[in-house]
XYZ file of C-alpha atoms in Angstrom:
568
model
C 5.392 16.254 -19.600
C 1.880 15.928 -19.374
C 0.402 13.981 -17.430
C -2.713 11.282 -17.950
C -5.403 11.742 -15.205
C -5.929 7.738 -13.709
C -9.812 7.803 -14.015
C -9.962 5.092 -11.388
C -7.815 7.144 -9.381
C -10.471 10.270 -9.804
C -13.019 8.229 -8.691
C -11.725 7.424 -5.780
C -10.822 10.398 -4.783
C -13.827 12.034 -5.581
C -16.021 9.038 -3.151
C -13.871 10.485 0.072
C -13.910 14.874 -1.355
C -11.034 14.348 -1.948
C -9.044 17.359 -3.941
C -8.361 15.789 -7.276
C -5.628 18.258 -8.592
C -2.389 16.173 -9.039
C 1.500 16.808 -9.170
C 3.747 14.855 -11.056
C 0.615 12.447 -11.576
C -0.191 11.871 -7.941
C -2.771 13.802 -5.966
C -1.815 16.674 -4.150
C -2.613 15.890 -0.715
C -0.071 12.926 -1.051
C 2.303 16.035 -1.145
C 1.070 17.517 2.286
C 1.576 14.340 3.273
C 5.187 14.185 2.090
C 5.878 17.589 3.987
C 4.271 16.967 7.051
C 6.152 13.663 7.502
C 9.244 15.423 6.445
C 9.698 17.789 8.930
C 8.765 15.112 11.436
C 11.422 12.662 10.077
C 13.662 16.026 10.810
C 12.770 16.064 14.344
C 13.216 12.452 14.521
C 16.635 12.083 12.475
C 18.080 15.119 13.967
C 18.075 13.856 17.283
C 18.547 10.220 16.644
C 21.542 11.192 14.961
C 23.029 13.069 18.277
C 21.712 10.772 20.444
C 24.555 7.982 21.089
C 26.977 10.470 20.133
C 26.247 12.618 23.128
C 26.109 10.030 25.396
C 29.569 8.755 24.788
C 31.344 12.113 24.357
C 33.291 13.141 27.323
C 31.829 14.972 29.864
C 34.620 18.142 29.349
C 32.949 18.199 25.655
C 29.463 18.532 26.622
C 28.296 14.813 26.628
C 27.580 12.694 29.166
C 30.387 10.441 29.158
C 28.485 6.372 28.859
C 29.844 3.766 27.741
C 29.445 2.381 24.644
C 26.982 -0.389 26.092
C 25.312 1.991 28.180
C 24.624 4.624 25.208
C 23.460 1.524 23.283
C 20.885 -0.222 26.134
C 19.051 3.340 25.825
C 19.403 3.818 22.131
C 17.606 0.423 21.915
C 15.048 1.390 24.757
C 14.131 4.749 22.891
C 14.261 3.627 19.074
C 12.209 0.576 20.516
C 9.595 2.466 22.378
C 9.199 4.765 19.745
C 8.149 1.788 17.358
C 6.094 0.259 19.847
C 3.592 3.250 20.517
C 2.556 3.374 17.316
C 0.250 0.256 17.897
C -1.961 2.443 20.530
C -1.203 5.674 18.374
C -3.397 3.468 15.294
C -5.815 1.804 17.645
C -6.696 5.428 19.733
C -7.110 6.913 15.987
C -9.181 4.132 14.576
C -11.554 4.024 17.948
C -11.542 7.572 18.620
C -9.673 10.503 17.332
C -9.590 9.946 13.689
C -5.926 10.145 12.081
C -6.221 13.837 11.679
C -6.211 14.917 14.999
C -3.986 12.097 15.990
C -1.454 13.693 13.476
C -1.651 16.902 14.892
C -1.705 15.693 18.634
C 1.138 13.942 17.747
C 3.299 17.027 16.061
C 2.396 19.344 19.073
C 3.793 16.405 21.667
C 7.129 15.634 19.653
C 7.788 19.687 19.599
C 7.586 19.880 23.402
C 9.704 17.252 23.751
C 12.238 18.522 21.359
C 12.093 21.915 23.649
C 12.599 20.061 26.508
C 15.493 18.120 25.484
C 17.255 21.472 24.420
C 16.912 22.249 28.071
C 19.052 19.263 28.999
C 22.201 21.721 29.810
C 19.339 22.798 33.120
C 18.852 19.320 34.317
C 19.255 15.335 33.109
C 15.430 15.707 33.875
C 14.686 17.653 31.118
C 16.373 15.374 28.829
C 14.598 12.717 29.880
C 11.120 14.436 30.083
C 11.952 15.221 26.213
C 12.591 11.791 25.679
C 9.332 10.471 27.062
C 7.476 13.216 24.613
C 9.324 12.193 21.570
C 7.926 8.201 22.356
C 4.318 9.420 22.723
C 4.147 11.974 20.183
C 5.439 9.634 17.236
C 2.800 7.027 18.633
C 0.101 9.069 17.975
C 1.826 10.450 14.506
C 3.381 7.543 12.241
C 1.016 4.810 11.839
C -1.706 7.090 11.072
C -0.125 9.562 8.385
C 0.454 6.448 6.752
C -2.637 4.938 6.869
C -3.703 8.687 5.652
C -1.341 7.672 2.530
C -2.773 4.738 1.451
C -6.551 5.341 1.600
C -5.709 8.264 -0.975
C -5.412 5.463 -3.179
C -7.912 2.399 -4.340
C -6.189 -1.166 -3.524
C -6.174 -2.187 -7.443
C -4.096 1.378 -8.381
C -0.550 0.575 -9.916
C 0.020 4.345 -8.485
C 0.034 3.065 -4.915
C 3.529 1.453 -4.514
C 4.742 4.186 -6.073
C 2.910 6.493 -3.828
C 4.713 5.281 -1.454
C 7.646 5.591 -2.659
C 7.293 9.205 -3.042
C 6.174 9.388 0.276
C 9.211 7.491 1.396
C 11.106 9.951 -0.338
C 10.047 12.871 1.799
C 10.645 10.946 4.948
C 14.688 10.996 3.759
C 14.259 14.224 2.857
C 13.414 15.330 6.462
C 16.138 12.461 7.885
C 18.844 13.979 5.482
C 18.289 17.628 6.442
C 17.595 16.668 9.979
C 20.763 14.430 10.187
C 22.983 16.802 8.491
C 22.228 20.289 10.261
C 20.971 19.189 13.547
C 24.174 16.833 13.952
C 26.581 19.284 12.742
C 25.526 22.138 15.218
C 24.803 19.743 17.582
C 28.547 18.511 17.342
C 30.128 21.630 16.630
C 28.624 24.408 18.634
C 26.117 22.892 21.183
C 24.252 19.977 22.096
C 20.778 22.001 23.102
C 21.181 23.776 20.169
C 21.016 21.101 18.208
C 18.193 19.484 19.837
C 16.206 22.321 20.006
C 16.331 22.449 16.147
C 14.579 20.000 15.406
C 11.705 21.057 16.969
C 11.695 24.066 15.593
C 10.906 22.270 12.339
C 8.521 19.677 13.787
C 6.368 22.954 14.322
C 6.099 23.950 11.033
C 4.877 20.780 10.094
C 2.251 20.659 11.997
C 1.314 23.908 11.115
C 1.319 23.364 7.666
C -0.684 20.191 8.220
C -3.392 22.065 10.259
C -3.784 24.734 7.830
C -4.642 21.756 4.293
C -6.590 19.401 6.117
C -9.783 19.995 3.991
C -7.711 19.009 1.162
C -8.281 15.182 2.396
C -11.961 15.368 1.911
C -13.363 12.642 4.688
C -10.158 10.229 5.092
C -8.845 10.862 8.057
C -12.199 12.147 9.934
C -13.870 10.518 13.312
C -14.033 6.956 12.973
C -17.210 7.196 14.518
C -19.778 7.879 11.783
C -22.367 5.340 12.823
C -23.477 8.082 15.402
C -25.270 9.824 12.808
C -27.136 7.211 10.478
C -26.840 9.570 7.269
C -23.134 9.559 7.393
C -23.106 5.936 8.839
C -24.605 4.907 5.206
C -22.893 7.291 3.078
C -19.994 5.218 5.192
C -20.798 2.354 4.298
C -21.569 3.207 0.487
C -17.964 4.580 0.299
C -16.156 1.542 2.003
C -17.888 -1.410 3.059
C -19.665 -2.698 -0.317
C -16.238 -1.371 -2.369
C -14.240 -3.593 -0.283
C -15.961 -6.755 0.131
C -16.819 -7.020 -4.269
C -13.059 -6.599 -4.424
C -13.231 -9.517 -1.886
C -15.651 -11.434 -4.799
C -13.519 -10.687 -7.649
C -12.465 -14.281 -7.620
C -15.064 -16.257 -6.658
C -16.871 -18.060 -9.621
C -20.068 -17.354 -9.122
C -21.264 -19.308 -11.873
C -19.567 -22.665 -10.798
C -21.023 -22.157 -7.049
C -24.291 -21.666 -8.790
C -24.117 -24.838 -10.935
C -23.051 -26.762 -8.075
C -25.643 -25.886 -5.951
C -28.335 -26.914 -8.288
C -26.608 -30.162 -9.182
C -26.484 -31.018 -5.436
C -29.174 -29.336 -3.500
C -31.937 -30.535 -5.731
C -34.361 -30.714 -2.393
C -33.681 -27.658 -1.343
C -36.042 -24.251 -1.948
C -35.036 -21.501 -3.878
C -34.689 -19.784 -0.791
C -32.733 -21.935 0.679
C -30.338 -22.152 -2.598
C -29.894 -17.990 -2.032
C -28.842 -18.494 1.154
C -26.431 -21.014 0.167
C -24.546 -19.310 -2.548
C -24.483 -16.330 0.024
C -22.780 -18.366 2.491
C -20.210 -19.538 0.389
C -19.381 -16.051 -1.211
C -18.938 -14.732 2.126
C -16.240 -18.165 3.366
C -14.298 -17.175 0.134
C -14.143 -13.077 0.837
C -13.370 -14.406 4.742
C -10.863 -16.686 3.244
C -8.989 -14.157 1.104
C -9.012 -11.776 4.676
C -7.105 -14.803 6.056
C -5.136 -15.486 3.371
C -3.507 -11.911 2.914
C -3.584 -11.442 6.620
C -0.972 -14.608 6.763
C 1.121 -12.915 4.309
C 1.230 -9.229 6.235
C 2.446 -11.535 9.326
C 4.922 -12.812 7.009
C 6.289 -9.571 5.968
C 6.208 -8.260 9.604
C 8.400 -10.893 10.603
C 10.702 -10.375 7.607
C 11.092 -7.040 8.712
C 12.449 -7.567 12.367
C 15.271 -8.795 10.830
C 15.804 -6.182 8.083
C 15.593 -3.311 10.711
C 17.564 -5.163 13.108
C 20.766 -4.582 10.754
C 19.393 -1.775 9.085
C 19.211 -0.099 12.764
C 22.679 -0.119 13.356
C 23.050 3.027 11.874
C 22.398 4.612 15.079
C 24.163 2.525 17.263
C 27.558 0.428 16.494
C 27.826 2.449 13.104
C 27.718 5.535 14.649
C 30.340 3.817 17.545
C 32.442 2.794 14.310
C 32.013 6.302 12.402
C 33.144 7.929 16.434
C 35.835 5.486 16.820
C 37.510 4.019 13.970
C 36.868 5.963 10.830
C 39.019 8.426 9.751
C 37.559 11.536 9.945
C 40.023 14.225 10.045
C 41.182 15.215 6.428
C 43.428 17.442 5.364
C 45.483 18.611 2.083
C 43.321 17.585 -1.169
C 41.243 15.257 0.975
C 39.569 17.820 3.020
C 39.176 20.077 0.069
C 37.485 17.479 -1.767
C 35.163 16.526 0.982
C 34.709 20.531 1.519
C 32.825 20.671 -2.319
C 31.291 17.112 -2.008
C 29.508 17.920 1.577
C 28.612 21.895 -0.022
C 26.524 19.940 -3.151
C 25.344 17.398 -0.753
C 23.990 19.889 2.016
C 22.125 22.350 -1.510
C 20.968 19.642 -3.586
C 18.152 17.707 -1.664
C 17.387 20.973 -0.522
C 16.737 22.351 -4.201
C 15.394 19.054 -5.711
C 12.697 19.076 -2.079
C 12.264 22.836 -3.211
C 11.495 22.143 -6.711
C 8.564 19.865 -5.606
C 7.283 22.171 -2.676
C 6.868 24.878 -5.838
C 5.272 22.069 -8.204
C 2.821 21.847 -5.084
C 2.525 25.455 -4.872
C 0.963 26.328 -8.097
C -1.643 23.563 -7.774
C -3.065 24.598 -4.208
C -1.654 28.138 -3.085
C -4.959 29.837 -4.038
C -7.173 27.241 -1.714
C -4.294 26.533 1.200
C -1.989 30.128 1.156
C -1.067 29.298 4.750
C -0.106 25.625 4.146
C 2.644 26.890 1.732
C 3.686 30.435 2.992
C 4.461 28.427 6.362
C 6.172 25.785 4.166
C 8.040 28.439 2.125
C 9.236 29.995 5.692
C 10.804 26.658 6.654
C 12.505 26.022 3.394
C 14.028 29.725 3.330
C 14.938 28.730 6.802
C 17.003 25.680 6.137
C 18.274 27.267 2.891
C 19.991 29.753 5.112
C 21.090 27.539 8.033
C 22.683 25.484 5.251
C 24.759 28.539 3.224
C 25.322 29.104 6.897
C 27.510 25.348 7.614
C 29.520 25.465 3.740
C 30.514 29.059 4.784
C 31.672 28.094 8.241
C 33.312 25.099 6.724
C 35.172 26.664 3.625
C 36.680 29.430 6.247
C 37.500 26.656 9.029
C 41.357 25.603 8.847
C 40.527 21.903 9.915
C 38.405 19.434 8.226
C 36.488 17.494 10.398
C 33.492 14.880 9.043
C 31.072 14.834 11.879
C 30.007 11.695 13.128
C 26.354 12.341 12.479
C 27.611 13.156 8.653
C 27.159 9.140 7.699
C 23.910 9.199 8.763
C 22.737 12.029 6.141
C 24.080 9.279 3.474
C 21.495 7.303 4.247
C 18.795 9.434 3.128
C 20.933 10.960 0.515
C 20.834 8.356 -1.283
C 16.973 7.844 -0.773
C 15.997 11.283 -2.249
C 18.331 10.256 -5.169
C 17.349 6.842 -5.414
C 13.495 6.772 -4.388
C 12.212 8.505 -8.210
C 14.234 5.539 -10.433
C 13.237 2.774 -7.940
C 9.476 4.171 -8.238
C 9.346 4.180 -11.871
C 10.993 1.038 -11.797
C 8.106 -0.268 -10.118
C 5.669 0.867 -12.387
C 7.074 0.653 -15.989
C 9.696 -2.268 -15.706
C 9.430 -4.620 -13.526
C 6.637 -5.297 -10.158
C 7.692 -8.361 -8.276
C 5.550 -9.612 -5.377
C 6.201 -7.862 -2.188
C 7.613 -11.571 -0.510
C 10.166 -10.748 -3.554
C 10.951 -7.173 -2.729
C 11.750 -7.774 0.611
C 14.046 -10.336 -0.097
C 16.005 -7.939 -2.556
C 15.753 -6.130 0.234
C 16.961 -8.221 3.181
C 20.377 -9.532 0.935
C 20.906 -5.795 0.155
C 21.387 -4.302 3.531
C 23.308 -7.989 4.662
C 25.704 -6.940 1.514
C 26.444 -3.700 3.271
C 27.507 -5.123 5.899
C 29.900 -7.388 4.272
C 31.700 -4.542 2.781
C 31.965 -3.060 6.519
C 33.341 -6.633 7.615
C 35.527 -6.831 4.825
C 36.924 -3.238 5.487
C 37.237 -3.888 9.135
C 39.869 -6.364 8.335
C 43.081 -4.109 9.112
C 41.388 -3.304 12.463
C 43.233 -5.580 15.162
C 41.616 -7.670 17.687
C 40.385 -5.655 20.743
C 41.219 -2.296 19.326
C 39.817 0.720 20.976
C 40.384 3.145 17.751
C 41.170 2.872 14.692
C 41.144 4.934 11.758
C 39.850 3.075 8.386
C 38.437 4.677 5.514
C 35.168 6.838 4.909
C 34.965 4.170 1.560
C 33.289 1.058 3.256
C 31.181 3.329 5.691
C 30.022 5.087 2.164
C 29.201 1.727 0.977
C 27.814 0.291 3.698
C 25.047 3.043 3.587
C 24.629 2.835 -0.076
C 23.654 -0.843 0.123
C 21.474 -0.416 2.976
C 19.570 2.440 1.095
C 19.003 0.400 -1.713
C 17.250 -1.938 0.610
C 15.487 -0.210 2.222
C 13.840 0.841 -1.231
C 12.937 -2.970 -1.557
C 11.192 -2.912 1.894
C 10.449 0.011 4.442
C 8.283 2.148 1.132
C 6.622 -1.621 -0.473
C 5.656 -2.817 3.033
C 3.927 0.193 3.675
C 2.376 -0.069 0.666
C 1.016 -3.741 1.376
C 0.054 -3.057 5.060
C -2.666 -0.901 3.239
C -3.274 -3.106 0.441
C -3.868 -6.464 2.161
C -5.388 -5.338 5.143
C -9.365 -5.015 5.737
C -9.880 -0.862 6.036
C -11.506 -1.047 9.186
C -8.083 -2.755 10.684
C -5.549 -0.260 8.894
C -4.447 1.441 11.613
C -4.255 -1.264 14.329
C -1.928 -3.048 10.768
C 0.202 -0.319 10.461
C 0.483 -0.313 14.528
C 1.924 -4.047 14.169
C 4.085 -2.778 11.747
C 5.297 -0.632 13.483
C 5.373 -2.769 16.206
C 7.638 -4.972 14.253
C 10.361 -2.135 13.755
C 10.205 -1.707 17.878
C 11.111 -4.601 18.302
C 13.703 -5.033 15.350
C 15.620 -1.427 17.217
C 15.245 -2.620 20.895
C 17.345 -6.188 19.192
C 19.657 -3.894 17.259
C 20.460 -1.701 20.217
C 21.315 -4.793 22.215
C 23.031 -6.868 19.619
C 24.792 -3.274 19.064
C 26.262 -3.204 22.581
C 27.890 -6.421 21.800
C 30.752 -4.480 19.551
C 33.247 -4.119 22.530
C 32.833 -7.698 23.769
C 32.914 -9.244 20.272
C 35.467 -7.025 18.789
C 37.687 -8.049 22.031
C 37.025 -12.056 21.227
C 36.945 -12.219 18.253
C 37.466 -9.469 15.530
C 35.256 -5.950 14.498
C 35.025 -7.789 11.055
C 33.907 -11.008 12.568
C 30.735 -8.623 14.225
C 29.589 -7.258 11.318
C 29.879 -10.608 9.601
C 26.984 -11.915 12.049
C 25.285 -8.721 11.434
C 25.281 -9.566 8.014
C 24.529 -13.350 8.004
C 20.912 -12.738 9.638
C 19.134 -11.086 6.688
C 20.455 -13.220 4.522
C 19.136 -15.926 5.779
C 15.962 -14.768 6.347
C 16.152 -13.825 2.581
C 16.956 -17.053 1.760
C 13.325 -18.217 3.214
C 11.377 -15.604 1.842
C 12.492 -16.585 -1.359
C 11.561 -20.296 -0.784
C 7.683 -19.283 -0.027
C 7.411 -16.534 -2.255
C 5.361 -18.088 -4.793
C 3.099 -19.704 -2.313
C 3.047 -16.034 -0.233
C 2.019 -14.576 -3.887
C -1.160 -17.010 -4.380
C -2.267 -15.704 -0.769
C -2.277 -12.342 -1.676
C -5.209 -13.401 -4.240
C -4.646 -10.776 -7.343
C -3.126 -7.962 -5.201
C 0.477 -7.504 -6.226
């Protein structure tokens, strides 16, 4: 299908030199984008989804041998830290290194600390080192390759939530792979090898970054063009004045005007100019309030999605370890056999498909940007014929533990297209309404793990219930996180002023840190609770707390939509 150039969209672009060839009706950098973030979502994923895992295998099988609430207090130290440097990751871009170099600063970090983590069979020390890397590496990287995403975009564009969205669907494309092979060599032939992996992958990325990053015209360059007062006004052409008329759009300038010369009939004309300037400038500084209010709003509303939605790496991945039935045999583990084979080729193709839609539009200006790319993809194409052979010729059937996490972002890749055109052609609810889709979503997941943890008895140690209500859990949680994780990006850039983005998207950020350091301690609660009470009673008050948070959002969302003043 052909598609429609947005001529508002053009323009933009062409303001920052910006590259203006698109792909599936979206510029093409927002595709560079996509890959970049995917093979850092690899890194990230792929060890994540080890991570508790190894710490509570037995030391005879590699691991370390923790506890449960000792492999969840540093889960929820990690996945919090790495959350909470993004808000001097945005501020150190915005001040000083421009998100550019903050991206690739970032990329080289995280792939040292990936190498030093596959060193952890040396010493502890290495594993902790690697660790410390990953934390400062994504601080520097993922607030500002999202800022990067939405200044590619003007504020009013219907294109940018679904921007987004595509975005969002690369970083589940890089979770999914990451989850999938890292965990499964990880668990079956060696922890370091595993860990190592992923930043194998996290290198390409950042090479493939470094060799497009004229394709992103000015966004993304020093923050610092004052120091040369040609650029400083070309600046200021190109994003001061385009902001603040947005700012003006609703002001009624002829009202103001009228009312001014009905009660300032003593004053000069002078002094009347200077009054209707004042007043235009209180409404634009209103508006900044106004949407600010509502970013705080969604901020908050997010602690308590990620808070259950973070579980996935903690008491999920305890219940996947623990009481999920995992071995399969007869028509069971031949069934799972074909269903993990399509699952482990598809995302790879459909990923594929777009890399070679990208191809064709920007090979000829950025050959090293996709041969690099093209090397990765042949890479995991091979590593992943590699697992369904090894799997079809093993005589047991064993579903990894980091296998539920892949669902996740299965499910994303698969989902993230429908939900984007969804957006855009159907139906575009405020954002307060998104994330309360959201929020009730990933609480329903969670009642279909409390309802399937019934049969599990009181203070059980194992168990073995079914794959189903882990399957469904995952499902439900994925279609929430469409309602929240891709929009809220998406209104981070929208409502905030540009010369704030990144310290926003830090907060955000900020936000999830929080939400994971909560999840990894309300995670290490599963023994204690499970022991008084039930497993199905701890999910339920998993469940119970974005609801109700839901339940509020919905309450204020029409006020919430008046304060976003037109954006939507």
């Amino acid at each position: 299908m052909i598609q429609e150039k947005d001529e508002a969209l053009v323009n933009h672009l062409a303001k920052q030199g910006v590259n203006d060839k698109m792909v599936m009706g979206h510029p093409a950098s927002l595709f560079v984008l996509f890959f970049t973030e995917m093979w850092e979502r690899f890194s990230y994923y792929g060890m994540r989804a080890l991570l508790v895992t190894f710490l509570i295998t037995e030391i005879a099988k590699g691991g370390w041998g923790w506890t449960n609430p000792q492999a969840m207090e540093l889960y929820g130290w990690y996945t919090g830290l790495v959350y909470a440097t993004p808000l001097l990751g945005g501020m150190l871009a915005d001040r000083l290194t421009g998100y550019k170099k903050a991206i690739l600063l970032g990329a080289l970090t995280m792939t040292l600390g990936h190498a030093s983590m596959a060193l952890e069979g040396f010493s502890q020390n290495f594993f902790y080192l690697g660790l410390a890397l990953m934390i400062l590496g994504n601080g520097l990287f993922k607030p500002n390759i999202s800022s990067m995403v939405g200044q590619l975009y003007p504020n009013t564009s219907a294109k940018k939530d679904a921007g987004y969205t595509i975005f969002y669907m690369g970083i589940n494309a890089g979770a999914f792979l990451g989850s999938l092979l890292c965990g499964y060599i990880g668990e079956k032939v060696g922890w370091h090898y595993g860990f190592g992996l992923a930043g194998v992958f996290m290198f390409f990325g950042m090479l493939q970054f470094y060799f497009a990053q004229k394709i992103f015209g000015v966004i993304g360059d020093s923050p610092n063009p004052e120091k040369d007062p040609t650029v400083a006004a070309l600046h200021t052409v190109r994003h001061g004045n385009e902001e603040r008329e947005d700012l003006y759009k609703e002001f009624d300038e002829a009202g103001a005007k009228q009312n001014i010369e009905s009660k300032l009939t003593d004053a000069t004309e002078e002094e009347k100019v200077s009054v209707f300037k004042y007043l235009r400038e209180a409404f634009a500084n209103k508006i900044i309030r106004d949407r600010l209010i509502v970013v705080a709003v969604l901020i908050l509303a997010s602690v308590f999605f990620f808070l259950a939605f973070e579980q996935a790496g903690g008491s999920m991945t305890i219940f996947a370890k623990n009481y999920t039935q995992r071995v399969l045999d007869g028509a069971a583990g031949i069934t799972f056999k074909w269903a993990d084979a399509a699952l482990t080729l598809l995302p790879i193709l459909v990923v594929t498909f777009v890399l070679l839609k990208l191809a064709a539009k920007i090979i000829k200006q950025y050959p090293l940007t996709i041969i690099f790319t093209l090397i990765s993809f042949f890479s995991i194409m091979l590593l992943g014929v590699w697992k369904i052979h090894r799997e079809f010729t093993s005589d047991v059937t064993e579903v990894t533990v980091a296998w539920f996490q892949i669902l996740n972002a299965f499910f994303i890749v698969t989902l993230a297209s429908s939900f984007s055109k969804f957006w855009e052609k159907v139906w575009n609810p405020s954002g307060p309404i998104k994330f309360a889709m959201g929020l009730v979503l990933v609480g329903v997941g969670f009642l279909a793990l409390s309802y399937g943890s019934l049969s599990i008895p009181q203070g059980a140690a194992t168990a073995s219930v079914s794959m189903i209500w882990l399957i469904l859990a995952y499902f439900f949680h994925t279609t929430g996180e469409l309602c929240v994780s891709p929009v809220g990006l998406s209104y981070m850039s929208k409502l905030s002023p540009k010369k704030f983005i990144g310290l926003i998207f830090g907060f955000w950020f900020l936000a999830s840190a929080i939400a994971n350091k909560l999840a990894g301690w309300s995670g290490g609660l599963i023994d204690k609770i499970t022991e008084m009470y039930s497993m199905s009673t701890f999910f339920l008050i998993i469940a119970g707390l974005p609801i109700g948070a839901a339940l509020l959002l919905l309450l204020f969302s029409g006020k919430l939509k008046k304060m976003m003043h037109g954006i939507n």
